[in-house]
XYZ file of C-alpha atoms in Angstrom:
606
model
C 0.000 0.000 0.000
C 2.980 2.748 0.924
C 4.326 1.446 -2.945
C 0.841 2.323 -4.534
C 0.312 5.288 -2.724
C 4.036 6.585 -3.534
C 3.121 5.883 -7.059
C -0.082 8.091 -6.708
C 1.466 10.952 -5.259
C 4.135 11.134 -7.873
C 1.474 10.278 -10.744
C -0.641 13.087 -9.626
C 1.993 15.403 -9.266
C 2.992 14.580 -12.686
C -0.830 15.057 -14.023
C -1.120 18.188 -12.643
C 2.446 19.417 -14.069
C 1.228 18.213 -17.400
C -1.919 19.811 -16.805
C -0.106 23.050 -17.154
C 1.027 22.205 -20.680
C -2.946 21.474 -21.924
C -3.548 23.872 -24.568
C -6.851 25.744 -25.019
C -9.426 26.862 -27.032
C -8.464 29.936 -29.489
C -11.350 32.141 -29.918
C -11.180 35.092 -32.715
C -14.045 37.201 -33.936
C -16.151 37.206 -37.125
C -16.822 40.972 -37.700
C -16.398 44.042 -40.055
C -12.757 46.279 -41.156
C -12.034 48.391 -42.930
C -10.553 47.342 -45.941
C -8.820 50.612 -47.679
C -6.876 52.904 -45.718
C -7.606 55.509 -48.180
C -11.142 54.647 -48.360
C -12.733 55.242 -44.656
C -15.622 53.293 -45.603
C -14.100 49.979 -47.253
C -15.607 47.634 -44.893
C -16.072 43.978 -45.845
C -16.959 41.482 -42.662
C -15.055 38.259 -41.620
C -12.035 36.933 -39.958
C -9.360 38.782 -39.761
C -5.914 37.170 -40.497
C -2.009 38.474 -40.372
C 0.046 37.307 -42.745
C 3.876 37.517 -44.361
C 7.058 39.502 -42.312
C 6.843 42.237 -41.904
C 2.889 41.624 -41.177
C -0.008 42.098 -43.614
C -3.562 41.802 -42.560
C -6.305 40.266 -45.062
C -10.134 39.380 -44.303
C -10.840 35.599 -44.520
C -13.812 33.409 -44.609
C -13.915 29.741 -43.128
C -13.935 26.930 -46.177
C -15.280 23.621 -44.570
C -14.219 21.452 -48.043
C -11.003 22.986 -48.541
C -8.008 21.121 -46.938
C -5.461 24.324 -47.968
C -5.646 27.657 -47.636
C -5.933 29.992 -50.668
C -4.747 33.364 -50.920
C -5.246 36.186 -53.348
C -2.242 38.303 -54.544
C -2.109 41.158 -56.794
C -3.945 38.738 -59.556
C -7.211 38.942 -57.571
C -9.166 36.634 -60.385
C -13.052 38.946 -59.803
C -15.518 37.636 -61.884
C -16.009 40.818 -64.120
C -19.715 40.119 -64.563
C -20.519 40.530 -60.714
C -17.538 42.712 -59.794
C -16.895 46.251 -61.917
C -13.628 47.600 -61.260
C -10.591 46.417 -59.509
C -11.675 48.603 -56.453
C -14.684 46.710 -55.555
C -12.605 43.643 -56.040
C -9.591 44.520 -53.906
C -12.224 45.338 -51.114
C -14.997 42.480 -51.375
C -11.664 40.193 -51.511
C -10.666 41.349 -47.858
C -7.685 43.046 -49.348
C -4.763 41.407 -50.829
C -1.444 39.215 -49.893
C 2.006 40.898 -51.203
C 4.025 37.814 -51.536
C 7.012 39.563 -52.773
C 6.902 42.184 -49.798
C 7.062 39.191 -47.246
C 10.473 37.794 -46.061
C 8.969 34.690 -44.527
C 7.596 33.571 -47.852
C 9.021 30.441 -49.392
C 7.873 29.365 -52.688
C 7.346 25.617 -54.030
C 7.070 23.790 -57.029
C 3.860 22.354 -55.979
C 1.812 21.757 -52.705
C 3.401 18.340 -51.628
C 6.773 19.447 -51.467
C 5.140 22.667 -49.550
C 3.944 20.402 -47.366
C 0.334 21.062 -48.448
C -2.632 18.705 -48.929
C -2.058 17.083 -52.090
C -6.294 16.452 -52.758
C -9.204 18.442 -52.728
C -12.888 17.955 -53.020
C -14.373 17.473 -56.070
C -17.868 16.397 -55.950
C -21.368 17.801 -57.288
C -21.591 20.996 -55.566
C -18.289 22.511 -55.153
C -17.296 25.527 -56.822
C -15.999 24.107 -60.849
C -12.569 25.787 -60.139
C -11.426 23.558 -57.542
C -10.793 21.060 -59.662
C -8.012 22.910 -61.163
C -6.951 24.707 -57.745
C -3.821 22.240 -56.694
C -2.303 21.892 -59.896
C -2.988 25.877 -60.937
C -1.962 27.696 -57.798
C 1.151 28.817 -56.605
C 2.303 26.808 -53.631
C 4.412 28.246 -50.615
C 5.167 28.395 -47.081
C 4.221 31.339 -45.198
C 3.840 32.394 -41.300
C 0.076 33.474 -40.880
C -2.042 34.302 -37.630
C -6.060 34.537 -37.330
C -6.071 37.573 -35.148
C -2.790 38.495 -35.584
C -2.506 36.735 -32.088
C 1.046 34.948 -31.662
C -1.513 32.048 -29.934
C -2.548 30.952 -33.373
C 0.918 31.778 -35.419
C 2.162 28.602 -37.629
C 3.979 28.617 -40.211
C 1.972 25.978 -43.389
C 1.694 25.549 -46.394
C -0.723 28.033 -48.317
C -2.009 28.557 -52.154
C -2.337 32.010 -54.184
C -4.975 31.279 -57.013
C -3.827 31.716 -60.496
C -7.201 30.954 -62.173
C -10.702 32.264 -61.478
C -12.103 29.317 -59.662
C -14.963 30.746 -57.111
C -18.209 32.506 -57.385
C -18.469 35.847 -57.365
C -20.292 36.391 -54.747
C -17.885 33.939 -52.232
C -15.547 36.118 -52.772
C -13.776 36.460 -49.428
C -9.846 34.567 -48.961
C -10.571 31.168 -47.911
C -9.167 29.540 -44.934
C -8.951 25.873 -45.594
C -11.254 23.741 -42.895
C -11.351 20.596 -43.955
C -10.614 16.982 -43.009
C -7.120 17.735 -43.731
C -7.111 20.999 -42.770
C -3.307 22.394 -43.353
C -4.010 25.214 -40.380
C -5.910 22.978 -37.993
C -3.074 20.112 -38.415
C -0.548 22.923 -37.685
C -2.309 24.680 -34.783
C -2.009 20.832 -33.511
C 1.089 19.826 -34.010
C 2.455 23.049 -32.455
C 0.651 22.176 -29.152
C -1.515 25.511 -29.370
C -5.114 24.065 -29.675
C -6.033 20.423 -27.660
C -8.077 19.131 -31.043
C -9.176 19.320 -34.851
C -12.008 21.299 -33.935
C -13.471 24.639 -35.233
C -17.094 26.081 -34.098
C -18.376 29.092 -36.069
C -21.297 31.977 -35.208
C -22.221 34.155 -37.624
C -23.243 36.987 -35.496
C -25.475 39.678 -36.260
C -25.219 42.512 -38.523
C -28.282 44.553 -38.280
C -31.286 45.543 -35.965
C -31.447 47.629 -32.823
C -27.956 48.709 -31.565
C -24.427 47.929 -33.142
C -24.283 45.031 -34.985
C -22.974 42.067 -32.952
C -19.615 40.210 -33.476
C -19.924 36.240 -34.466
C -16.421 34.308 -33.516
C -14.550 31.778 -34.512
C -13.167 29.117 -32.119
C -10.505 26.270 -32.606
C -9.894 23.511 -30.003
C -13.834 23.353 -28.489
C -16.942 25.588 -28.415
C -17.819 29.012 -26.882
C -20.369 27.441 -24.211
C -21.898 31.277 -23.953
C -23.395 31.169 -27.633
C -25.471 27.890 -27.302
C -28.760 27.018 -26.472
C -30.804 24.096 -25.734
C -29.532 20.499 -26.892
C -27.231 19.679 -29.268
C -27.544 18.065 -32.559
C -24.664 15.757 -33.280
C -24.246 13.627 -37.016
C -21.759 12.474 -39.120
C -19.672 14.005 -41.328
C -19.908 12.350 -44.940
C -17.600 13.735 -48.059
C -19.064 11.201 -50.606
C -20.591 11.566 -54.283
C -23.274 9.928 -52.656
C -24.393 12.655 -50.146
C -24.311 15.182 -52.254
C -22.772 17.632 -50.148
C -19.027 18.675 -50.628
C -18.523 20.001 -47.124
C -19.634 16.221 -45.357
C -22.807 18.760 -43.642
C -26.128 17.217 -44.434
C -29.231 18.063 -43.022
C -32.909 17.708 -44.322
C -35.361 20.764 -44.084
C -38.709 19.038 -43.064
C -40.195 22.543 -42.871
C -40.189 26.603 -43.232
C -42.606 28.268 -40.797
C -43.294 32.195 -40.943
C -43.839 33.538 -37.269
C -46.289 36.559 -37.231
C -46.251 39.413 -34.706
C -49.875 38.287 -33.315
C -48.280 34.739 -32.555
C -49.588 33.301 -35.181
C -47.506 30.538 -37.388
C -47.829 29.416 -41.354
C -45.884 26.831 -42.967
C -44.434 27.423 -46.475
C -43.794 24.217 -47.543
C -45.806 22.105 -49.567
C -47.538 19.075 -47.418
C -45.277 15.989 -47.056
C -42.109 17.677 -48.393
C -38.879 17.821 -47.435
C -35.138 20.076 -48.691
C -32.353 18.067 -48.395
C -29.387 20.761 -47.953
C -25.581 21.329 -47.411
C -24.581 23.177 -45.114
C -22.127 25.695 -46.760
C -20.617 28.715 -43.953
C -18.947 30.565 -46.900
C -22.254 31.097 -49.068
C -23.114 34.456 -48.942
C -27.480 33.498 -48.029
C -29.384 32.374 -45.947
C -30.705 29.539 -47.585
C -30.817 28.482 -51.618
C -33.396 26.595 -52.643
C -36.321 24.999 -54.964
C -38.628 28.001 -56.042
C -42.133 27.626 -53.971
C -39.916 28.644 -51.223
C -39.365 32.396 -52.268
C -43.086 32.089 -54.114
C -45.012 30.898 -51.030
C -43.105 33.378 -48.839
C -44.130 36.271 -51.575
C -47.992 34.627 -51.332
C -48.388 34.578 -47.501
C -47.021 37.597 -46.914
C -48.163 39.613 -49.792
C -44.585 41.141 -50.539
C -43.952 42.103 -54.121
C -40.141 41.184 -55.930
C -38.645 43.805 -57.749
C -35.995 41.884 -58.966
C -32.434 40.016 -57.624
C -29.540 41.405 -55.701
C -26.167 41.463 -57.934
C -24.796 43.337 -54.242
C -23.352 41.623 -51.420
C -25.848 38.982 -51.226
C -25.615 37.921 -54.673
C -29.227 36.473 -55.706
C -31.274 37.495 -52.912
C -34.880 38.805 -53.657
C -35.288 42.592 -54.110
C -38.288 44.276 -52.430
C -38.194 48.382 -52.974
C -40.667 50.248 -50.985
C -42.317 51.511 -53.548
C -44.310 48.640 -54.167
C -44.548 47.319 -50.073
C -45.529 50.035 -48.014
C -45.317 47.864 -44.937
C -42.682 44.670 -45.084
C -43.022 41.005 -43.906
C -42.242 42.047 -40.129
C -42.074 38.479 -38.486
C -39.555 35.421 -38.169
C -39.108 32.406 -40.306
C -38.527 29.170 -38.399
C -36.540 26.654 -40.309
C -36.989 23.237 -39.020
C -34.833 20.011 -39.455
C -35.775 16.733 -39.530
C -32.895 16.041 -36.757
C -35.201 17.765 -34.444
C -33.723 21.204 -34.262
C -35.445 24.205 -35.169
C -33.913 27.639 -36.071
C -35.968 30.650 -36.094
C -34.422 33.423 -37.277
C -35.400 36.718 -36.389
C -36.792 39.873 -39.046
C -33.960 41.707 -38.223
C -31.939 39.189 -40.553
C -34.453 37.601 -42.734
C -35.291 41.155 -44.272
C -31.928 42.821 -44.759
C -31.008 46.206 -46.160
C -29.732 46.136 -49.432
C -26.013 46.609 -49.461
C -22.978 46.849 -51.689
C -19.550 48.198 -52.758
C -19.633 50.877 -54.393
C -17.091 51.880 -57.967
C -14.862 53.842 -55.425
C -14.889 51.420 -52.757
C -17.113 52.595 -50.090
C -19.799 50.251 -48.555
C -23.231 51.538 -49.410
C -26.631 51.038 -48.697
C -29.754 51.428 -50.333
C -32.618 53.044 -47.486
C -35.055 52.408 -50.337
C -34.972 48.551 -50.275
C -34.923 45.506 -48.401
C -33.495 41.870 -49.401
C -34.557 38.635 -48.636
C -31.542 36.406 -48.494
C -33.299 33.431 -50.390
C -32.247 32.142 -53.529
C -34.040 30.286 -56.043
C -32.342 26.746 -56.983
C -31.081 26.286 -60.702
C -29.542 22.814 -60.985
C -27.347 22.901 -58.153
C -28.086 20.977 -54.380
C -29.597 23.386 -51.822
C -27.497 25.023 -48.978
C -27.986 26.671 -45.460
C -25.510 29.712 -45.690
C -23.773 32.370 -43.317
C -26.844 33.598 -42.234
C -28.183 30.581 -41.105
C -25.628 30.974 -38.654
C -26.848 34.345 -37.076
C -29.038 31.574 -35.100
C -27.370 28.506 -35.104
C -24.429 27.936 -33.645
C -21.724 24.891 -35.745
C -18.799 22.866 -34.101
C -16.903 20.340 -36.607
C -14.550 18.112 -34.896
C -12.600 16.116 -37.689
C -10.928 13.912 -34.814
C -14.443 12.332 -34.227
C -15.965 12.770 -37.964
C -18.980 14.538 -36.705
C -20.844 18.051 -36.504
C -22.911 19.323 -34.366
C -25.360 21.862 -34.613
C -26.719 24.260 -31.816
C -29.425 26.906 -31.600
C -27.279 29.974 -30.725
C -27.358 32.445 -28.217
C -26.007 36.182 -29.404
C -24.408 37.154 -26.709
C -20.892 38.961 -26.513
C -19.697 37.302 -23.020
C -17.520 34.415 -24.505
C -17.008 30.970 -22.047
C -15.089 28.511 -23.793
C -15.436 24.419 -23.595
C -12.135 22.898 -24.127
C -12.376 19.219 -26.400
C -10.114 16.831 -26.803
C -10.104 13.196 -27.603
C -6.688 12.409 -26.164
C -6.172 9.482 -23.608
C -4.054 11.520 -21.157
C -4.667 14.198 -18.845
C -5.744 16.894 -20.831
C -8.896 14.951 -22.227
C -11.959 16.293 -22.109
C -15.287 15.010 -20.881
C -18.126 14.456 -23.780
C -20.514 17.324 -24.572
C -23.967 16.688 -22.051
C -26.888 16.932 -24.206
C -28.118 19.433 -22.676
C -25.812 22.076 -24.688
C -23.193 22.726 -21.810
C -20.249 20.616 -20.873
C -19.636 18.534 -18.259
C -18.094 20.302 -14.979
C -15.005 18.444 -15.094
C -14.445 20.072 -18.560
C -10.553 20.296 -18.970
C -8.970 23.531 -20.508
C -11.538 25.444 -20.499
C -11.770 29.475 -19.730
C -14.433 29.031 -17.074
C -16.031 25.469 -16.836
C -19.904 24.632 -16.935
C -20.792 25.416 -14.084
C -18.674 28.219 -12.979
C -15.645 29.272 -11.139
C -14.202 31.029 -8.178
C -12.115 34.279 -9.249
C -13.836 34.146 -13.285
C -16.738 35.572 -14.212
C -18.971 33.581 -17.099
C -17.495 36.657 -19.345
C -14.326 35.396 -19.433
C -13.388 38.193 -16.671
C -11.991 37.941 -13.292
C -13.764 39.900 -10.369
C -12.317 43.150 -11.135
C -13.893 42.903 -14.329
C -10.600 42.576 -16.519
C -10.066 40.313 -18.880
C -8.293 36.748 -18.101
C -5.723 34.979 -20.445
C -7.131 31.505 -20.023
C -3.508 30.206 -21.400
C -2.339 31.852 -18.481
C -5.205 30.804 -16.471
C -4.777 27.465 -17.112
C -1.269 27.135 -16.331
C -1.746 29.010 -12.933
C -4.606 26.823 -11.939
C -2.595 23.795 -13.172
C 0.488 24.268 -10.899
C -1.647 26.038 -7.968
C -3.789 22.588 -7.791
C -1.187 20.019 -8.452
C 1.191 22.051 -5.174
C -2.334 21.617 -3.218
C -3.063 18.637 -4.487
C 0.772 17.128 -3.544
C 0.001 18.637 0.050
C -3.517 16.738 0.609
C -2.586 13.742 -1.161
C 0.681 13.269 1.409
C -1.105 14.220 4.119
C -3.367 11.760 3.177
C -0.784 9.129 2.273
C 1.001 9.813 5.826
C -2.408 8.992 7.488
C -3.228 5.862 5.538
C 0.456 4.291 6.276
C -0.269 4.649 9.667
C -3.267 2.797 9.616
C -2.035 0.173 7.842
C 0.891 -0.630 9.863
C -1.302 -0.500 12.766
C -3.389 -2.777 10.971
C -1.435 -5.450 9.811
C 0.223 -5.632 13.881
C -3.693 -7.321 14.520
C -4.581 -9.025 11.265
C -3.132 -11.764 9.073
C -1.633 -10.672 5.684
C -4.127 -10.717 3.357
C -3.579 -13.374 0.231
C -3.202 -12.118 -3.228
C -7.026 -12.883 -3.600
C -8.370 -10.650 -1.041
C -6.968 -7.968 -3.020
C -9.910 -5.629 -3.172
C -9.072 -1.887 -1.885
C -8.091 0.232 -4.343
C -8.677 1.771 -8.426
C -6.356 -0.937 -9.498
C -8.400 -4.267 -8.812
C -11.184 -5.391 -10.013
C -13.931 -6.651 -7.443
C -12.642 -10.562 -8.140
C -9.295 -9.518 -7.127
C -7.134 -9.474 -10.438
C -5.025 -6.677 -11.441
C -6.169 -4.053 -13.935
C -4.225 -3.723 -16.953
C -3.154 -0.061 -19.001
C -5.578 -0.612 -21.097
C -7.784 -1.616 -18.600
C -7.445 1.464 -16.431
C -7.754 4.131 -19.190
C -11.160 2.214 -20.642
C -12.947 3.052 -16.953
C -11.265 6.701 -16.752
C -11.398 8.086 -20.112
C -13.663 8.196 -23.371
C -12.712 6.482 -26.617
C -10.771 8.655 -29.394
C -13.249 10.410 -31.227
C -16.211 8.967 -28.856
C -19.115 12.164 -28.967
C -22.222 10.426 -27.569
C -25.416 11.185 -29.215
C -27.696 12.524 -26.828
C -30.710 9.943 -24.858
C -33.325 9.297 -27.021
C -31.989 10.887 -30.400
C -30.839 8.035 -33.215
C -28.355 8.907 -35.465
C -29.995 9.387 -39.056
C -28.611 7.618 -41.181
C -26.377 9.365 -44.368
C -28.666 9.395 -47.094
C -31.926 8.040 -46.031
C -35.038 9.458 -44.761
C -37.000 7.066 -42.879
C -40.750 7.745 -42.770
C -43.676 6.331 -40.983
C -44.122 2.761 -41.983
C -47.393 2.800 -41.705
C -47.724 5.748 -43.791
C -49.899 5.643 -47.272
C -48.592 6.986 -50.710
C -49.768 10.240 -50.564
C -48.383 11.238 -47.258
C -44.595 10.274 -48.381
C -42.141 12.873 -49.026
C -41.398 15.236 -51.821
C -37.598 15.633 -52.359
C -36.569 18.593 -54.148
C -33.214 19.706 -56.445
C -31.467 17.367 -58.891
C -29.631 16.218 -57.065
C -32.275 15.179 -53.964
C -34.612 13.825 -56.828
C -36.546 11.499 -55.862
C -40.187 9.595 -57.322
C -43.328 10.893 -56.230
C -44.887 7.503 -55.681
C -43.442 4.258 -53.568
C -44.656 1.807 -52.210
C -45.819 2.078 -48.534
C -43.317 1.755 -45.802
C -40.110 2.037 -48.162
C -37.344 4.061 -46.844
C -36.249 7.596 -49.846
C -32.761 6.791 -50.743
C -32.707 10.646 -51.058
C -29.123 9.622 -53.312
C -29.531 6.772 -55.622
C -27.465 6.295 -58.707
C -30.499 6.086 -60.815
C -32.194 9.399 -60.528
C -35.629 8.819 -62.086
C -38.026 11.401 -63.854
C -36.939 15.807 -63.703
C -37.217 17.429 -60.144
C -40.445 17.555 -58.340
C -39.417 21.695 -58.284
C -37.320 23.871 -60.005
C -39.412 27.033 -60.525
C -37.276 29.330 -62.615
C -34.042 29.370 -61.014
C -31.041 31.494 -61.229
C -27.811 29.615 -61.788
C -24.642 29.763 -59.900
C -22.117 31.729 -61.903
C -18.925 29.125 -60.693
């Protein structure tokens, strides 16, 4: 017993010195700069990133299907049919990167010898450029920061574009999120974030008051900008999804929300949207064309046309023709079980643009719906789905996880990681918190003495929680030493005291202790870690929720002909009429009969 507890004394002394070396969350915002220092009023919104010695800063966007990151240069590639003069293009880009002004770059023959991800994704969906992105694009190594913070400097592997390969209207620099995320893998392997894991919230950008910043997080979750329970699936990359960023969910239904409380669906009866969930689409949601005609029918708002402004395709309503706008919510439901409503303030936005000279303009005179009718392309939940829902991808356990979020501006990050060791964290409760023994974290679920659920301490100023971590980690593991040896010094005691009345115990009776099983027999490694610590990757769904499965829509069994499901888009097409009880391969290789829906239908430019 004096040999065991020895061992635990120096094992927790060595847990809570490694303790101090856990990483944690990085949390940046999402919000709006000024683009042109000779134009005041350049502003463009997104992440801001430092790049290149000496530094240069740039505006980027997060790309959840791109492994690398892509970088414009003085060749800024603006589609000239959306974009008018180099002006608007330098500031809808987020400025530019001035390779040959940076000492730090390196160039490459091509992205594997960079050190780059040497694939991309390809399938239905994706912008048509990609395909050509790896072998067109000039590869280097560079030293780049989100925030300009040193906390998330690395120096990877990133592209500069040499052919037009995006929409227009994406148009931000694009920060590689994918599976093989070059950034994530070198946040990682420089010990600066504890996991593979980004979370993204919009924000919001108009209503009452200043707009409020979204953020971006790596290594966990900002706790403070979730609500309710959590929504967890698979990711999935395949043809067979049809969605390039591995983010499928099904839209079961789209539910105005009046003033007087009253609610009307504008879906068709027994329908469903399959959709992708694309962050770096400039709308709210694209899709078949009853959406933006039932909308226009219950709420008696007259188009005057499409946006070619910053939301690229939205619907146009002037106030010439609507006195009075739509002034309720729309509630988009998905068949996972989570609902989104987002609010008037942005479902009706003002109508907004970049002017010849560079200046950010609006347009008092009109207001845009952020809905886009479907051409042939899959449908998609964009960046302003996420001024309500909150996203966390986590490429260690191939899942996402979807939120209702909370706009707030206090921040309270949740630390995840899948490692067996004693930085791992504890799985995400169901209830959309984290449970209290959350490692890493700012300020755990529940709390803590001396820091304030704003990420402040009780003077109010703000708390490095790198800093905070390491101080609590060596302030715990000196109190913990103290208690465990007083402890230790007690139990010897006892023991010797003990075994001066009683018979030694045979190996058998071996029952005291973490390290025996009840029957006596000693644990093993492997034995000890399964009791102590979750699997790699292991992200319980929550009680009662089952999984859906990738691809299929399962129905009521019981259910006749006419109450199965409607698909709509190409590439969601599905028959009308099935037999009773079948489950809608909403994929199938053999795509009978045109689309239940394609109302008019603008295509995408890429």
């Amino acid at each position: 017993m004096l040999f065991m507890t020895s061992r635990l004394v120096l094992a927790l002394g060595a847990a809570s010195v490694l303790a101090a070396d856990c990483p944690s969350p990085l949390s940046f915002p999402i919000t709006t700069k000024q683009i042109d220092p000779k134009v005041p009023d350049s502003y463009m919104r997104g992440i801001a990133v430092t790049i290149g010695t000496p530094e240069q800063t740039i505006i980027v966007n997060a790309w959840p299907d791109l492994n690398n990151t892509y970088l414009y240069d003085q060749q800024m590639l603006c589609d000239p049919s959306i974009i008018w003069n180099d002006e608007i293009c330098f500031v809808r880009r987020g400025g530019i990167y001035h390779e040959e002004d940076s000492t730090s770059f390196t160039k490459y023959n091509d992205f594997a010898s960079a050190g780059g991800a040497t694939n991309e994704i390809t399938t239905t969906g994706t912008e048509l450029g990609v395909k050509k992105l790896l072998s067109s694009s000039l590869a280097g190594v560079e030293k780049l920061s989100v925030g300009g913070s040193d906390s998330s400097s690395v120096t990877m592997p990133i592209g500069i574009p040499r052919l037009r390969w995006d929409g227009g209207y994406t148009i931000l620099h694009a920060l590689g999120l994918g599976a093989n995320s070059t950034y994530l893998n070198a946040l990682s392997q420089s010990n600066k974030i504890p996991s593979r894991v980004w979370s993204y919230f919009w924000g919001r950008q108009w209503g009452n008051g200043a707009p409020l910043d979204g953020s971006i997080v790596f290594g966990g979750y900002d706790q403070e900008k979730i609500i309710g329970r959590n929504y967890t699936q698979s990711l999935d990359y395949s043809e067979s999804t049809g969605c390039w960023t591995g983010m499928k969910v099904t839209v079961s239904d789209l539910v105005l929300n009046y003033r007087n409380g009253d609610d009307e669906s504008i879906m068709p009866r027994n329908s469903a949207i399959p959709v992708c969930i694309v962050p770096q689409r400039q709308l709210l949601l694209e899709a078949p064309g009853f959406v933006v005609d039932n909308f226009e029918k219950a709420t008696g708002m007259v188009k005057g046309g499409e946006s070619f402004g910053l939301y690229w395709g939205s619907q146009v309503y002037n106030n010439t023709a609507n006195p009075s706008y739509y002034d309720g919510d729309l509630t988009i439901a998905l068949s996972n079980g989570l609902s989104i409503r987002i609010p008037n303030s942005q479902l009706l936005v003002p109508s907004e643009e970049i002017a010849r000279n560079g200046s950010f303009i609006t347009n008092p005179d009109r207001m845009e719906l952020p809905i886009n009718r479907l051409g042939t392309q899959p449908a998609t939940l964009g960046r302003f789905f996420f001024t309500s829902a909150y996203l966390m991808v986590d490429h260690e356990a191939d899942t996402f996880t979807l939120w209702q979020a909370n706009p707030a501006s206090k921040s309270n990050l949740v630390t995840i990681n899948h490692a067996k060791d004693s930085c791992a964290s504890e799985p995400i409760s169901t209830d959309g918190g984290a449970s209290n023994s959350t490692s890493g974290s700012a300020d755990n679920a529940g709390g803590g003495s001396g820091s304030g659920r704003d990420g402040s301490g009780d003077n109010g100023a703000p708390v490095n929680s790198n800093v905070a971590a390491i101080a609590g980690g060596v302030a715990g593991g000196v109190a913990a030493l103290a208690l465990i040896g007083a402890v230790a010094f007690f139990l010897v005691r006892r023991r010797r005291r003990a075994n001066n009345a009683q018979p030694d115990k045979s190996p058998g009776d071996m029952t005291d202790g973490p390290e025996f099983y009840a029957d006596g027999h000693r644990l093993a490694v492997g034995e000890l870690e399964s009791q102590y610590q979750p699997r790699v990757g292991e992200l319980p769904a929550p009680p009662n929720y089952k999984y859906p499965t990738v691809g299929v829509q399962q129905y009521n069994p019981n259910a006749t002909q006419t109450q199965q499901p409607h698909y709509y888009g190409e590439y969601y097409n599905k028959p009308a009429e099935v037999e009773a009880g079948w489950p809608y391969e909403m994929d199938g290789s053999n795509r009978p009969g045109p689309p239940v829906e394609l109302s008019g239908g603008t295509p995408r430019l890429s």
